[in-house]
Amino acid sequence: QVQLVESGGGLVQAGGSLRLSCAASGRTSSNSGMGWFRQAPGKERNFVASINWNGRRTFYANSVKDRFTISRDNARSTVYLQMNSLKPEDTANYYCASNAVSFQDVPGTSQQDYNYWGQGTQVTVSS
């Protein structure tokens, strides 16, 4: 089992920045691909970014490319999402997810690729 705890959400003005953290604990968490997804009220949960087990491969949704950066520190079992130039449309609950398969080179970009989920952290961007 893997436990995931997100933090770092909050209220920020448009154009501002936030850094989300996802602390992972449990078996093989540092060997797994990790992803961030978000869900706005009344909408589906959507892919934001993902990173493979060693941090060398990353993927981003087109809507956040060049504004968000995903990274990981395996020594701390933590994944980060640096969010810059935030827009009101980035407002959502952000979820961290972990893959149960170890040492995959390509991180997943769909919800079905992930087995463990955190509780989410709310990000609100005011205009």
Coordinates of N, CA, C and O in Angstrom, one line a residue:
Q1 N 0.8 -1.2 0.0 CA 0.0 0.0 0.0 C 0.9 1.3 0.0 O 2.0 1.3 0.5
V2 N 0.3 2.3 -0.6 CA 1.0 3.6 -0.7 C 0.0 4.6 -0.2 O -1.1 4.6 -0.6
Q3 N 0.5 5.5 0.7 CA -0.3 6.6 1.2 C 0.3 7.9 0.6 O 1.5 8.1 0.6
L4 N -0.6 8.7 0.2 CA -0.3 10.0 -0.4 C -0.9 11.1 0.3 O -2.2 11.1 0.5
V5 N -0.2 12.2 0.6 CA -0.7 13.3 1.3 C -0.3 14.6 0.6 O 0.9 14.9 0.5
E6 N -1.2 15.3 0.0 CA -1.0 16.6 -0.7 C -1.0 17.7 0.3 O -1.7 17.7 1.3
S7 N -0.2 18.8 -0.1 CA -0.2 20.0 0.7 C 0.2 21.2 -0.2 O 0.7 20.9 -1.4
G8 N 0.0 22.4 0.2 CA 0.5 23.5 -0.5 C -0.6 24.3 -1.3 O -0.3 25.3 -1.9
G9 N -1.8 23.8 -1.3 CA -2.9 24.5 -1.9 C -3.3 25.8 -1.2 O -2.8 26.1 -0.1
G10 N -4.1 26.6 -1.8 CA -4.5 27.9 -1.2 C -5.1 28.8 -2.2 O -5.5 28.4 -3.3
L11 N -5.3 30.0 -1.7 CA -5.9 31.1 -2.6 C -4.8 32.0 -3.1 O -3.9 32.5 -2.3
V12 N -4.8 32.3 -4.4 CA -3.8 33.1 -5.0 C -4.4 34.0 -6.0 O -5.4 33.5 -6.7
Q13 N -3.8 35.1 -6.3 CA -4.3 36.0 -7.4 C -3.8 35.5 -8.7 O -2.7 34.8 -8.8
A14 N -4.5 35.8 -9.7 CA -4.1 35.4 -11.1 C -2.7 36.0 -11.4 O -2.4 37.2 -11.0
G15 N -1.9 35.2 -12.0 CA -0.5 35.6 -12.2 C 0.5 35.1 -11.1 O 1.7 35.2 -11.3
G16 N -0.1 34.7 -10.0 CA 0.8 34.2 -8.9 C 1.2 32.8 -9.1 O 1.0 32.1 -10.1
S17 N 1.9 32.3 -8.0 CA 2.5 31.0 -8.0 C 2.1 30.2 -6.7 O 1.9 30.8 -5.7
L18 N 2.1 28.9 -6.9 CA 2.0 28.0 -5.7 C 2.9 26.8 -6.0 O 3.1 26.4 -7.2
R19 N 3.3 26.1 -4.9 CA 4.0 24.9 -5.1 C 3.3 23.8 -4.3 O 3.2 24.0 -3.0
L20 N 2.8 22.8 -5.0 CA 2.1 21.7 -4.3 C 3.1 20.6 -4.0 O 4.1 20.4 -4.7
S21 N 2.9 19.9 -2.9 CA 3.8 18.8 -2.5 C 2.9 17.6 -2.3 O 1.7 17.7 -1.9
C22 N 3.5 16.4 -2.6 CA 2.8 15.2 -2.3 C 3.8 14.2 -1.6 O 4.8 13.8 -2.2
A23 N 3.5 14.0 -0.4 CA 4.4 13.1 0.4 C 3.9 11.7 0.3 O 2.7 11.4 0.6
A24 N 4.7 10.8 -0.1 CA 4.4 9.4 -0.3 C 5.0 8.5 0.8 O 6.1 8.8 1.2
S25 N 4.3 7.6 1.2 CA 4.8 6.6 2.2 C 4.3 5.2 1.8 O 3.3 5.1 1.2
G26 N 5.1 4.2 2.2 CA 4.7 2.9 1.9 C 5.6 2.2 0.9 O 6.6 2.8 0.4
R27 N 5.3 1.0 0.6 CA 6.2 0.2 -0.2 C 6.4 0.7 -1.6 O 5.4 1.1 -2.3
T28 N 7.6 0.8 -2.1 CA 8.0 1.1 -3.4 C 7.6 2.5 -3.9 O 7.6 2.7 -5.1
S29 N 7.2 3.4 -3.0 CA 6.7 4.7 -3.5 C 7.8 5.4 -4.3 O 7.5 6.2 -5.2
S30 N 9.1 5.3 -4.0 CA 10.1 6.0 -4.7 C 10.4 5.3 -6.0 O 11.2 5.9 -6.8
N31 N 9.9 4.2 -6.3 CA 10.2 3.5 -7.6 C 9.0 3.6 -8.6 O 9.1 3.0 -9.7
S32 N 8.0 4.4 -8.3 CA 6.8 4.5 -9.0 C 6.7 5.8 -9.8 O 7.1 6.8 -9.3
G33 N 6.0 5.7 -10.9 CA 5.6 6.9 -11.6 C 4.5 7.6 -10.8 O 3.7 7.0 -10.1
M34 N 4.5 9.0 -10.9 CA 3.6 9.8 -10.1 C 2.9 10.8 -11.0 O 3.5 11.2 -12.0
G35 N 1.7 11.1 -10.7 CA 1.0 12.1 -11.5 C 0.2 13.1 -10.6 O -0.1 12.8 -9.5
W36 N -0.1 14.2 -11.3 CA -1.0 15.2 -10.7 C -2.2 15.3 -11.6 O -2.1 15.4 -12.8
F37 N -3.4 15.3 -11.0 CA -4.6 15.5 -11.7 C -5.4 16.6 -11.0 O -5.1 16.9 -9.8
R38 N -6.4 17.1 -11.7 CA -7.2 18.2 -11.0 C -8.7 18.0 -11.4 O -9.0 17.5 -12.5
Q39 N -9.5 18.5 -10.5 CA -11.0 18.4 -10.8 C -11.6 19.7 -10.3 O -11.6 20.0 -9.1
A40 N -12.3 20.4 -11.2 CA -13.0 21.6 -10.9 C -14.4 21.2 -10.6 O -14.9 20.1 -11.0
P41 N -15.2 22.0 -9.8 CA -16.6 21.7 -9.4 C -17.4 21.4 -10.7 O -17.4 22.2 -11.6
G42 N -18.1 20.2 -10.6 CA -19.0 19.9 -11.7 C -18.3 19.4 -13.0 O -19.0 19.1 -14.0
K43 N -17.0 19.2 -12.9 CA -16.3 18.7 -14.1 C -15.5 17.4 -13.8 O -15.4 17.0 -12.6
E44 N -15.1 16.8 -14.8 CA -14.3 15.5 -14.7 C -12.9 15.8 -14.1 O -12.4 16.9 -14.3
R45 N -12.3 14.8 -13.6 CA -10.9 14.9 -13.2 C -10.0 14.7 -14.4 O -10.2 13.8 -15.2
N46 N -9.1 15.6 -14.5 CA -8.2 15.7 -15.7 C -6.7 15.6 -15.4 O -6.3 16.1 -14.3
F47 N -6.0 15.1 -16.3 CA -4.6 15.0 -16.1 C -3.9 16.4 -16.2 O -4.3 17.2 -16.9
V48 N -2.9 16.5 -15.3 CA -2.1 17.8 -15.3 C -0.7 17.5 -15.7 O -0.2 18.1 -16.6
A49 N 0.0 16.6 -14.9 CA 1.4 16.3 -15.2 C 1.8 15.0 -14.6 O 1.1 14.5 -13.7
S50 N 2.8 14.4 -15.1 CA 3.3 13.1 -14.6 C 4.8 13.1 -14.7 O 5.4 13.7 -15.6
I51 N 5.4 12.2 -13.9 CA 6.9 12.0 -13.9 C 7.2 10.6 -13.6 O 6.5 9.9 -12.9
N52 N 8.2 10.1 -14.3 CA 8.6 8.7 -14.1 C 9.4 8.5 -12.8 O 9.7 9.4 -12.1
W53 N 9.8 7.3 -12.6 CA 10.3 6.9 -11.3 C 11.6 7.6 -11.0 O 11.9 7.9 -9.8
N54 N 12.4 7.9 -12.0 CA 13.7 8.6 -11.7 C 13.7 10.0 -12.1 O 14.8 10.7 -12.0
G55 N 12.6 10.6 -12.5 CA 12.5 12.0 -12.7 C 13.0 12.4 -14.1 O 13.0 13.6 -14.4
R56 N 13.3 11.5 -14.9 CA 13.9 11.9 -16.2 C 12.9 12.1 -17.3 O 13.3 12.6 -18.4
R57 N 11.7 11.6 -17.1 CA 10.7 11.8 -18.1 C 9.5 12.5 -17.5 O 9.0 12.0 -16.4
T58 N 9.0 13.5 -18.1 CA 7.8 14.2 -17.6 C 6.8 14.4 -18.8 O 7.2 14.5 -19.9
F59 N 5.6 14.5 -18.4 CA 4.5 14.9 -19.4 C 3.6 15.9 -18.8 O 3.4 16.0 -17.6
Y60 N 3.0 16.8 -19.6 CA 2.2 17.8 -19.2 C 0.9 17.9 -20.1 O 1.0 17.7 -21.3
A61 N -0.2 18.3 -19.5 CA -1.3 18.7 -20.3 C -1.0 20.0 -21.0 O -0.3 20.8 -20.5
N62 N -1.6 20.1 -22.2 CA -1.3 21.3 -23.0 C -1.7 22.6 -22.3 O -1.0 23.6 -22.4
S63 N -2.7 22.5 -21.4 CA -3.2 23.7 -20.8 C -2.2 24.3 -19.7 O -2.3 25.4 -19.3
V64 N -1.3 23.4 -19.3 CA -0.3 23.9 -18.2 C 1.1 23.9 -18.7 O 2.0 24.3 -17.9
K65 N 1.3 23.4 -19.9 CA 2.7 23.4 -20.4 C 3.3 24.7 -20.4 O 2.7 25.7 -20.7
D66 N 4.6 24.8 -20.0 CA 5.4 26.1 -19.9 C 5.0 26.9 -18.7 O 5.6 28.0 -18.4
R67 N 4.0 26.5 -17.9 CA 3.6 27.2 -16.7 C 3.9 26.4 -15.4 O 4.2 26.9 -14.4
F68 N 3.6 25.0 -15.5 CA 3.8 24.1 -14.4 C 5.0 23.3 -14.6 O 5.4 22.9 -15.7
T69 N 5.6 22.9 -13.5 CA 6.8 22.0 -13.5 C 6.6 20.9 -12.5 O 6.4 21.2 -11.3
I70 N 6.7 19.7 -12.9 CA 6.6 18.5 -11.9 C 8.0 18.1 -11.7 O 8.9 18.0 -12.6
S71 N 8.3 17.7 -10.4 CA 9.6 17.2 -10.0 C 9.5 16.3 -8.9 O 8.4 16.2 -8.3
R72 N 10.5 15.6 -8.5 CA 10.5 14.6 -7.4 C 11.8 14.6 -6.7 O 12.9 14.8 -7.3
D73 N 11.7 14.3 -5.4 CA 12.9 14.1 -4.6 C 12.7 12.7 -3.9 O 11.9 12.6 -2.9
N74 N 13.3 11.7 -4.5 CA 13.1 10.3 -4.0 C 13.7 10.1 -2.6 O 13.2 9.3 -1.9
A75 N 14.7 10.9 -2.3 CA 15.2 10.8 -0.9 C 14.2 11.2 0.1 O 14.2 10.7 1.3
R76 N 13.3 12.1 -0.3 CA 12.2 12.6 0.6 C 10.9 11.9 0.3 O 9.9 12.3 0.9
S77 N 10.9 11.1 -0.7 CA 9.6 10.4 -1.1 C 8.5 11.5 -1.4 O 7.4 11.3 -1.0
T78 N 8.9 12.5 -2.1 CA 8.0 13.7 -2.3 C 8.0 14.1 -3.8 O 9.1 14.1 -4.4
V79 N 6.8 14.4 -4.3 CA 6.7 14.9 -5.6 C 6.1 16.3 -5.5 O 5.3 16.6 -4.7
Y80 N 6.6 17.2 -6.4 CA 6.2 18.6 -6.3 C 5.5 19.0 -7.7 O 5.8 18.4 -8.7
L81 N 4.7 20.0 -7.6 CA 4.1 20.6 -8.7 C 4.2 22.1 -8.5 O 3.5 22.7 -7.7
Q82 N 5.2 22.7 -9.2 CA 5.4 24.2 -9.2 C 4.5 24.8 -10.2 O 4.5 24.5 -11.4
M83 N 3.6 25.7 -9.8 CA 2.6 26.3 -10.7 C 2.8 27.8 -10.7 O 2.7 28.5 -9.7
N84 N 3.2 28.3 -11.9 CA 3.4 29.7 -12.1 C 2.4 30.3 -13.1 O 1.7 29.5 -13.8
S85 N 2.3 31.6 -13.1 CA 1.4 32.3 -14.0 C 0.0 31.7 -13.9 O -0.7 31.4 -14.9
L86 N -0.5 31.5 -12.7 CA -1.8 30.9 -12.5 C -2.9 31.7 -13.0 O -2.9 32.9 -13.0
K87 N -3.9 31.0 -13.5 CA -5.1 31.6 -14.1 C -6.3 31.1 -13.4 O -6.3 30.1 -12.7
P88 N -7.4 31.9 -13.4 CA -8.6 31.5 -12.7 C -9.1 30.1 -13.2 O -9.7 29.3 -12.4
E89 N -8.9 29.7 -14.4 CA -9.3 28.4 -14.9 C -8.4 27.3 -14.3 O -8.7 26.1 -14.5
D90 N -7.4 27.6 -13.6 CA -6.6 26.6 -12.9 C -7.2 26.2 -11.5 O -6.8 25.2 -10.9
T91 N -8.3 26.9 -11.1 CA -9.0 26.6 -9.9 C -9.5 25.2 -9.9 O -10.3 24.9 -10.8
A92 N -9.2 24.4 -8.9 CA -9.6 23.0 -8.9 C -9.0 22.4 -7.6 O -8.2 22.9 -6.9
N93 N -9.5 21.2 -7.3 CA -8.9 20.3 -6.3 C -7.8 19.5 -7.0 O -8.1 18.8 -8.0
Y94 N -6.6 19.5 -6.5 CA -5.5 18.9 -7.1 C -5.2 17.6 -6.4 O -5.0 17.6 -5.2
Y95 N -5.1 16.5 -7.2 CA -4.8 15.2 -6.6 C -3.5 14.6 -7.0 O -3.2 14.7 -8.2
C96 N -2.8 14.0 -6.1 CA -1.6 13.3 -6.4 C -1.9 11.8 -6.6 O -2.8 11.3 -5.9
A97 N -1.2 11.1 -7.5 CA -1.5 9.7 -7.7 C -0.2 9.0 -7.9 O 0.8 9.5 -8.4
S98 N -0.2 7.7 -7.6 CA 1.0 6.8 -7.7 C 0.7 5.6 -8.4 O -0.4 5.0 -8.3
N99 N 1.6 5.1 -9.2 CA 1.5 3.9 -10.0 C 2.0 2.7 -9.2 O 3.0 2.9 -8.5
A100 N 1.3 1.6 -9.3 CA 1.7 0.4 -8.5 C 2.9 -0.3 -9.2 O 3.5 -1.1 -8.5
V101 N 3.2 0.0 -10.5 CA 4.2 -0.7 -11.2 C 5.5 0.0 -11.0 O 5.6 1.3 -11.2
S102 N 6.6 -0.7 -10.7 CA 7.9 0.0 -10.4 C 8.7 0.1 -11.7 O 8.6 -0.7 -12.6
F103 N 9.5 1.1 -11.7 CA 10.6 1.3 -12.7 C 10.1 1.4 -14.2 O 10.8 1.1 -15.1
Q104 N 8.8 1.9 -14.3 CA 8.4 2.2 -15.6 C 9.0 3.4 -16.2 O 9.1 4.5 -15.5
D105 N 9.5 3.4 -17.5 CA 10.2 4.5 -18.1 C 9.2 5.6 -18.4 O 9.6 6.8 -18.3
V106 N 8.0 5.3 -18.9 CA 7.1 6.3 -19.3 C 6.0 6.5 -18.3 O 5.2 5.5 -18.0
P107 N 5.8 7.6 -17.7 CA 4.7 7.8 -16.8 C 3.4 7.9 -17.4 O 3.3 8.4 -18.5
G108 N 2.4 7.5 -16.7 CA 1.0 7.5 -17.3 C 0.4 8.9 -17.3 O 0.8 9.8 -16.6
T109 N -0.6 9.0 -18.2 CA -1.3 10.3 -18.4 C -2.8 10.2 -18.2 O -3.5 11.1 -18.4
S110 N -3.2 9.0 -17.8 CA -4.7 8.8 -17.6 C -4.9 8.2 -16.2 O -4.0 7.7 -15.6
Q111 N -6.1 8.4 -15.7 CA -6.4 8.0 -14.3 C -6.2 6.5 -14.2 O -5.8 6.0 -13.1
Q112 N -6.5 5.8 -15.3 CA -6.4 4.3 -15.2 C -5.0 3.8 -15.0 O -4.8 2.6 -14.7
D113 N -4.0 4.7 -15.2 CA -2.6 4.3 -15.0 C -2.2 4.3 -13.6 O -1.1 3.8 -13.2
Y114 N -3.0 4.8 -12.7 CA -2.7 5.0 -11.3 C -3.5 4.2 -10.3 O -4.7 4.0 -10.6
N115 N -2.9 3.7 -9.3 CA -3.5 2.8 -8.4 C -3.8 3.5 -7.0 O -4.7 3.0 -6.3
Y116 N -3.1 4.5 -6.6 CA -3.2 5.1 -5.3 C -3.4 6.6 -5.5 O -2.8 7.2 -6.4
W117 N -4.3 7.1 -4.6 CA -4.7 8.6 -4.8 C -4.6 9.2 -3.4 O -5.0 8.6 -2.4
G118 N -4.2 10.5 -3.4 CA -4.4 11.3 -2.2 C -5.8 11.9 -2.1 O -6.6 11.7 -2.9
Q119 N -6.0 12.7 -1.0 CA -7.3 13.3 -0.7 C -7.5 14.6 -1.5 O -8.6 15.1 -1.5
G120 N -6.4 15.2 -2.0 CA -6.5 16.4 -2.7 C -6.2 17.6 -1.9 O -6.3 17.6 -0.7
T121 N -5.8 18.7 -2.6 CA -5.6 20.0 -2.0 C -6.2 21.0 -2.9 O -6.0 21.0 -4.1
Q122 N -6.9 22.0 -2.3 CA -7.7 22.9 -3.1 C -6.8 24.1 -3.5 O -6.1 24.7 -2.7
V123 N -6.9 24.4 -4.8 CA -6.2 25.6 -5.4 C -7.3 26.5 -5.9 O -8.1 26.1 -6.8
T124 N -7.3 27.8 -5.5 CA -8.3 28.8 -5.9 C -7.5 30.0 -6.4 O -6.7 30.6 -5.7
V125 N -7.8 30.3 -7.7 CA -7.1 31.5 -8.3 C -8.1 32.6 -8.6 O -9.1 32.3 -9.3
S126 N -7.9 33.7 -8.0 CA -8.9 34.8 -8.1 C -8.4 35.7 -9.3 O -7.3 35.9 -9.5
S127 N -9.4 36.3 -9.9 CA -9.1 37.2 -11.1 C -8.9 38.6 -10.6 O -9.2 39.0 -9.5

